[in-house]
Coordinates of C-alpha atoms in Angstrom, one line a residue:
M1 CA -60.5 99.2 46.4
A2 CA -61.4 97.0 42.9
E3 CA -64.7 99.7 42.8
L4 CA -62.0 102.1 41.4
V5 CA -61.0 100.5 39.0
D6 CA -64.6 99.9 37.3
A7 CA -65.9 102.8 36.0
V8 CA -68.9 101.3 33.6
D9 CA -70.2 99.3 37.2
S10 CA -71.6 102.3 39.6
K11 CA -73.3 100.0 41.8
S12 CA -69.7 98.8 42.8
T13 CA -68.8 102.7 43.2
G14 CA -71.7 103.5 45.5
L15 CA -72.8 106.4 42.6
A16 CA -75.6 103.9 41.7
H17 CA -78.3 105.9 42.8
L18 CA -76.8 109.0 41.8
G19 CA -79.0 111.1 40.0
S20 CA -82.7 108.8 42.0
T21 CA -83.8 109.0 45.2
P22 CA -82.7 107.3 47.9
S23 CA -84.2 103.6 48.4
E24 CA -87.2 103.7 50.3
A25 CA -85.2 101.9 52.8
T26 CA -82.8 104.5 53.0
N27 CA -85.7 107.1 52.7
A28 CA -87.1 105.3 56.4
A29 CA -83.4 105.0 57.6
G30 CA -83.0 109.5 57.0
A31 CA -86.8 110.1 58.1
A32 CA -85.9 108.2 62.0
R33 CA -82.3 109.1 62.6
G34 CA -81.0 111.8 60.1
C35 CA -77.8 112.8 61.1
H36 CA -78.3 113.4 65.1
Y37 CA -75.8 111.3 66.1
S38 CA -75.9 113.3 69.4
E39 CA -79.3 111.1 70.0
W40 CA -78.2 108.5 68.9
G41 CA -74.3 108.4 70.1
V42 CA -70.8 108.0 67.9
N43 CA -70.9 104.6 68.2
E44 CA -74.1 104.0 66.4
L45 CA -73.1 106.2 63.4
R46 CA -74.5 104.5 60.2
R47 CA -73.3 104.9 56.8
S48 CA -76.9 105.5 55.7
D49 CA -76.9 108.8 58.0
F50 CA -74.5 110.6 55.0
D51 CA -77.0 110.0 52.0
Y52 CA -77.9 111.8 50.0
A53 CA -80.1 112.1 46.3
L54 CA -78.1 113.9 43.0
P55 CA -78.6 114.5 39.8
A56 CA -76.3 113.0 37.2
E57 CA -75.7 115.3 35.4
L58 CA -74.5 118.0 38.2
I59 CA -71.4 115.1 38.3
A60 CA -68.5 117.8 36.1
Q61 CA -67.7 115.7 33.2
S62 CA -65.0 118.5 32.1
P63 CA -63.0 121.4 34.3
L64 CA -64.1 124.5 33.4
S65 CA -62.1 127.3 31.6
R66 CA -59.9 128.9 34.0
R67 CA -59.6 127.0 37.1
S68 CA -60.1 129.9 39.2
A69 CA -64.0 130.2 37.9
S70 CA -66.0 127.8 40.4
R71 CA -68.4 128.7 42.6
L72 CA -67.6 128.5 46.0
L73 CA -70.3 127.8 49.2
L74 CA -69.2 128.8 52.9
L75 CA -71.0 127.3 55.8
D76 CA -70.6 128.4 58.5
G77 CA -70.4 125.1 61.6
Q78 CA -71.5 127.0 64.4
T79 CA -74.1 129.5 62.2
A80 CA -75.5 126.7 60.9
Q81 CA -75.5 129.2 57.9
W82 CA -74.3 129.3 54.1
Q83 CA -73.5 132.1 51.4
D84 CA -72.6 131.7 47.5
R85 CA -69.9 132.8 46.3
H86 CA -66.9 132.4 44.2
I87 CA -63.1 131.0 44.1
E88 CA -62.0 134.6 43.7
E89 CA -63.2 135.9 46.7
L90 CA -61.5 133.5 48.5
P91 CA -58.7 136.0 49.4
A92 CA -61.7 138.6 51.2
L93 CA -62.7 135.5 53.1
L94 CA -59.4 134.6 55.2
R95 CA -57.4 137.0 57.2
A96 CA -53.8 138.1 57.0
G97 CA -51.8 136.0 58.8
D98 CA -53.7 132.2 57.8
L99 CA -51.8 130.0 56.8
L100 CA -52.8 127.7 53.4
V101 CA -51.6 124.4 54.1
L102 CA -51.6 122.6 50.6
N103 CA -51.0 119.2 49.3
D104 CA -48.1 118.3 46.9
T105 CA -48.4 115.3 45.2
R106 CA -48.2 114.4 41.8
V107 CA -51.2 112.2 40.1
L108 CA -49.5 109.2 38.5
P109 CA -50.6 107.8 35.6
A110 CA -51.9 105.4 36.4
R111 CA -54.5 103.4 34.1
L112 CA -52.8 101.3 32.5
L113 CA -54.5 99.2 29.8
A114 CA -52.9 94.7 29.1
R115 CA -54.4 91.6 27.2
K116 CA -53.8 88.1 29.0
P117 CA -52.3 85.4 26.7
S118 CA -55.1 84.5 25.5
G119 CA -55.9 88.3 24.2
G120 CA -58.7 88.9 27.2
R121 CA -58.3 92.5 28.5
V122 CA -57.3 93.4 31.5
E123 CA -56.9 97.0 33.4
I124 CA -53.7 97.5 35.6
F125 CA -54.3 100.5 38.0
L126 CA -51.3 101.4 40.1
E127 CA -52.0 101.8 44.1
R128 CA -48.1 101.9 44.9
I129 CA -45.0 102.5 43.2
L130 CA -42.5 99.9 45.0
D131 CA -38.7 100.0 44.6
G132 CA -37.4 99.8 40.5
P133 CA -39.8 97.1 38.3
L134 CA -41.9 96.4 41.3
A135 CA -45.5 98.4 41.5
V136 CA -48.5 97.0 43.3
A137 CA -52.0 97.8 41.7
Q138 CA -55.8 96.1 41.3
L139 CA -56.2 94.3 38.3
R140 CA -59.8 93.7 36.4
D141 CA -60.5 90.7 35.4
S142 CA -58.6 89.4 38.4
K143 CA -60.3 85.9 38.6
A144 CA -58.8 85.2 35.0
V145 CA -55.2 85.6 36.2
A146 CA -53.4 84.1 38.4
V147 CA -49.4 84.2 39.5
G148 CA -46.9 83.4 37.0
M149 CA -48.2 85.1 34.2
A150 CA -47.2 87.8 31.5
L151 CA -49.5 90.7 30.6
H152 CA -48.7 92.0 27.4
S153 CA -49.2 96.0 27.8
A154 CA -48.0 98.6 25.2
G155 CA -44.7 99.0 26.4
G156 CA -44.1 95.4 27.3
A157 CA -44.7 92.6 29.7
V158 CA -46.0 93.0 32.3
K159 CA -45.1 89.6 34.5
I160 CA -47.8 88.6 38.0
I161 CA -45.4 88.0 41.2
A162 CA -47.1 87.9 43.6
R163 CA -50.8 88.7 45.4
H164 CA -51.9 90.1 48.8
G165 CA -55.5 90.7 49.1
E166 CA -57.5 93.1 46.4
H167 CA -54.0 93.9 45.2
W168 CA -51.2 92.4 42.7
Q169 CA -47.1 92.5 43.0
I170 CA -46.0 93.4 39.5
E171 CA -42.7 93.8 37.6
L172 CA -42.5 96.4 35.0
P173 CA -40.0 95.4 32.1
A174 CA -38.3 99.2 33.4
D175 CA -38.4 101.5 36.3
A176 CA -41.9 101.8 37.2
L177 CA -42.6 105.4 37.7
D178 CA -41.2 106.1 34.3
F179 CA -42.9 103.3 32.6
F180 CA -46.2 105.2 34.1
E181 CA -45.4 108.2 33.3
R182 CA -44.7 107.1 29.5
Y183 CA -47.8 104.1 29.1
G184 CA -50.6 105.2 31.0
Q185 CA -53.4 107.4 31.0
V186 CA -54.8 110.2 34.0
P187 CA -56.9 108.3 36.2
L188 CA -60.1 110.1 36.3
P189 CA -62.3 109.1 38.4
P190 CA -65.6 106.8 38.1
Y191 CA -68.1 108.6 37.5
I192 CA -66.5 111.0 35.2
R193 CA -68.1 109.3 32.2
R194 CA -65.2 109.8 29.1
A195 CA -61.8 108.7 27.9
P196 CA -59.2 111.1 29.6
D197 CA -58.0 113.6 27.1
E198 CA -54.2 115.1 26.4
G199 CA -55.8 117.9 28.2
D200 CA -56.3 116.2 31.6
R201 CA -52.6 115.8 32.0
E202 CA -52.2 119.4 33.0
R203 CA -55.8 120.0 35.1
Y204 CA -55.8 117.0 37.3
Q205 CA -52.7 118.1 38.8
S206 CA -52.6 121.6 41.4
L207 CA -49.8 123.8 39.8
W208 CA -47.7 123.1 42.6
A209 CA -48.2 119.4 42.0
S210 CA -44.6 118.0 42.6
V211 CA -44.1 114.7 44.3
P212 CA -45.3 111.9 42.1
G213 CA -47.2 109.1 44.0
A214 CA -51.0 109.7 43.7
V215 CA -53.5 107.7 41.9
A216 CA -56.3 110.5 42.3
A217 CA -56.1 114.4 42.9
P218 CA -56.3 116.2 45.7
T219 CA -59.3 118.4 44.1
A220 CA -59.8 121.3 46.8
S221 CA -55.7 122.5 44.9
L222 CA -57.5 122.7 41.7
H223 CA -58.9 125.9 41.6
F224 CA -56.6 127.7 42.3
D225 CA -55.0 129.7 39.2
E226 CA -51.7 132.1 39.0
A227 CA -54.0 135.0 39.6
L228 CA -56.0 133.8 42.9
L229 CA -52.0 132.5 44.2
A230 CA -51.1 136.3 43.4
A231 CA -54.5 137.7 45.2
L232 CA -53.1 135.5 48.3
Q233 CA -49.9 136.6 49.0
A234 CA -50.6 140.1 48.6
R235 CA -53.8 139.8 51.1
G236 CA -50.7 138.2 54.1
I237 CA -51.6 134.9 53.8
E238 CA -49.1 132.2 53.6
R239 CA -48.5 129.3 52.2
A240 CA -47.0 125.4 53.4
W241 CA -46.9 122.2 52.0
L242 CA -47.5 118.8 53.0
T243 CA -47.6 115.2 51.5
L244 CA -49.9 112.3 51.1
H245 CA -49.9 110.4 48.4
V246 CA -54.0 110.0 47.4
G247 CA -54.9 106.3 47.0
A248 CA -57.4 104.1 45.7
G249 CA -59.1 104.0 48.8
T250 CA -61.0 107.4 48.7
F251 CA -62.9 106.5 46.0
A252 CA -64.2 103.4 47.8
P253 CA -67.5 102.5 49.9
L254 CA -67.5 101.8 53.2
R255 CA -69.0 98.0 53.4
A256 CA -70.6 97.4 56.2
E257 CA -73.4 100.2 57.8
Q258 CA -71.8 100.1 61.1
L259 CA -69.1 103.1 60.8
D260 CA -67.9 102.2 64.9
G261 CA -65.2 99.4 64.7
Q262 CA -64.0 100.1 60.6
R263 CA -61.2 100.3 59.1
L264 CA -60.2 103.3 56.5
H265 CA -57.1 102.3 53.3
A266 CA -53.6 103.9 54.3
E267 CA -52.3 107.0 52.8
R268 CA -49.0 107.6 53.3
Y269 CA -48.4 111.6 54.4
S270 CA -45.0 113.1 55.2
L271 CA -45.0 116.3 57.2
S272 CA -41.9 118.7 56.9
D273 CA -40.0 120.3 59.5
A274 CA -40.8 124.2 57.8
T275 CA -44.1 123.3 57.5
V276 CA -44.5 122.4 61.4
G277 CA -42.4 126.2 62.2
A278 CA -45.4 127.9 59.5
I279 CA -48.1 126.4 61.6
E280 CA -46.1 127.5 64.8
R281 CA -45.7 130.8 63.5
T282 CA -49.5 131.3 62.2
R283 CA -50.5 130.1 66.1
A284 CA -48.6 132.2 67.2
R285 CA -49.9 135.3 65.8
G286 CA -53.0 134.3 65.9
G287 CA -53.9 133.1 62.5
R288 CA -55.9 130.3 62.0
V289 CA -54.8 127.1 59.6
V290 CA -56.3 126.3 55.9
A291 CA -56.5 123.4 55.1
V292 CA -56.8 123.0 51.5
G293 CA -59.2 119.7 51.1
T294 CA -59.5 116.7 53.1
T295 CA -56.1 115.1 52.6
V296 CA -54.4 117.1 54.2
A297 CA -56.4 117.6 57.0
R298 CA -56.4 113.9 57.0
A299 CA -52.6 114.7 57.3
L300 CA -51.9 117.4 60.0
E301 CA -54.6 115.9 62.3
S302 CA -52.6 112.6 61.7
A303 CA -50.2 114.0 62.8
A304 CA -51.2 115.7 65.3
Q305 CA -51.3 113.5 68.4
G306 CA -53.6 115.0 70.7
S307 CA -52.3 118.9 70.0
S308 CA -52.3 121.7 67.8
I309 CA -49.0 121.2 66.4
P310 CA -48.7 118.3 63.9
V311 CA -45.4 116.4 64.6
P312 CA -42.8 116.3 61.3
G313 CA -42.0 113.3 59.6
A314 CA -43.0 110.3 57.0
A315 CA -46.0 107.4 57.8
E316 CA -48.3 105.8 56.8
T317 CA -52.4 106.9 58.5
T318 CA -55.2 104.6 58.5
L319 CA -57.2 107.5 60.8
F320 CA -61.3 107.5 59.8
I321 CA -62.9 110.7 60.9
H322 CA -66.2 111.1 60.9
P323 CA -68.6 113.3 63.4
G324 CA -67.5 112.7 67.0
F325 CA -63.5 113.2 66.2
A326 CA -62.3 116.3 67.9
F327 CA -59.7 118.4 65.6
H328 CA -56.8 119.8 66.6
V329 CA -54.7 122.0 64.0
T330 CA -57.5 121.8 61.6
D331 CA -59.4 126.0 61.6
V332 CA -60.3 126.9 58.4
L333 CA -61.4 123.5 55.5
L334 CA -61.5 123.8 51.7
T335 CA -63.2 121.4 49.7
N336 CA -65.3 120.0 47.4
F337 CA -68.6 118.2 46.9
H338 CA -68.1 114.8 48.0
L339 CA -69.8 111.1 47.1
P340 CA -73.1 110.0 49.0
Q341 CA -72.1 107.8 52.0
S342 CA -68.2 108.5 51.3
T343 CA -65.7 108.4 53.8
L344 CA -64.7 112.0 53.1
L345 CA -68.4 113.6 52.9
M346 CA -68.1 112.4 57.1
L347 CA -65.1 114.1 57.7
V348 CA -66.2 117.2 56.3
S349 CA -69.4 116.1 58.7
A350 CA -66.6 115.6 61.8
F351 CA -65.8 119.2 61.0
A352 CA -68.7 121.4 60.1
G353 CA -71.4 119.3 61.5
C354 CA -73.7 116.5 59.7
Q355 CA -77.3 118.1 59.2
N356 CA -75.2 121.2 58.7
V357 CA -73.2 120.0 56.2
L358 CA -76.2 118.1 54.3
A359 CA -78.6 121.3 54.3
A360 CA -76.1 122.7 52.6
Y361 CA -75.6 119.9 50.4
R362 CA -79.1 120.4 49.3
H363 CA -78.7 123.9 49.1
A364 CA -76.1 123.6 46.7
I365 CA -78.2 121.1 44.7
A366 CA -81.1 123.2 44.3
Q367 CA -78.4 126.3 43.3
R368 CA -77.5 123.7 40.3
Y369 CA -73.5 123.5 41.6
R370 CA -71.6 121.2 40.1
F371 CA -69.9 118.3 42.2
F372 CA -67.2 116.4 42.8
S373 CA -63.5 116.6 40.9
Y374 CA -64.2 119.0 38.2
G375 CA -66.9 121.1 40.5
D376 CA -67.5 123.6 42.8
A377 CA -66.2 124.4 46.3
M378 CA -67.0 124.7 49.6
L379 CA -65.4 126.8 52.1
V380 CA -66.1 125.0 55.7
F381 CA -65.5 126.9 59.6
P382 CA -65.8 124.2 61.9
Q383 CA -68.5 124.0 64.5
H384 CA -66.6 123.5 67.2
A385 CA -62.5 125.1 67.5
A386 CA -59.8 123.1 67.4
R387 CA -58.7 122.2 70.8
A388 CA -55.6 123.7 72.3
P389 CA -52.9 121.6 73.2
A390 CA -54.1 120.0 76.7

């Protein structure tokens, strides 16, 4: 997860081939395999099966002036057909009685600049708030820091307490949440090649962001403004909320080529009785559960436990959703475009079919869609309907 800290070294974030063509090895693998996992077997899936080449100029560097001005690519996983639409058409593309499930996590200003006693620069990237002044973080330049060292920041001394693998436990001079809110910077993703500005503090949050804890935005939510929400409500489309705190691992590339046996980063989620009740009522009336973002889909499917009705409660999930996974709760998925070879692209591919998704991506590139966090969106209908309870 240290990759997210280094916004300059694109190679370490798996971004090296954006703006170029895939390597000869990747091209050869793609020509031989594509993503025909039905032929190769789910256990033989590889990271390179989910590769594509993206011109760098299509990576959105700033948000549009209006949240709901984005384009929307509609993909039907059953027919493998797509349509070019706009996010403002979302109410007409859904049905009365459908339920939008939204992630109400709030992004923390998780980047903090500091100096070592020697004067060398260190970037602290918050991973998780603990109790009071304690937190877990990534430290860039970690080879030159050690337990017991005090780093100097604008808000005072940050003490390094312990190391846990790639992460460090730190003690701040004040309550950790308050400290980062006051002195931290917006944690824009590594593919946005500019410093954050004041506008990002508002635009890198959803309108309903209320539970602090994420270090990256659930970006499908960024397309909604008050006008779009009002239009959805007038259409008879209901809303419910859950919380999944997006971790830095969302940007971390898989380290091995083979998918089988890989373990994903843990993320905390919470699902209320009220949201589970809303899903039950939606099922009863024949409506569909629309996951707004891969974070919502991951939380719902983690809580499903083999049923079309998820179990309420709070937990951590390490669920790795890739082709071969059977969705139980998610009927429709609204999502942004995702990085090549990323676990989020694999999730969407599991939902609508890998070949279908990569073909739709090639169309989006040809039509000059805007990609990633501040980019355009996809409305994805599944290749296979969600399964009913056993």
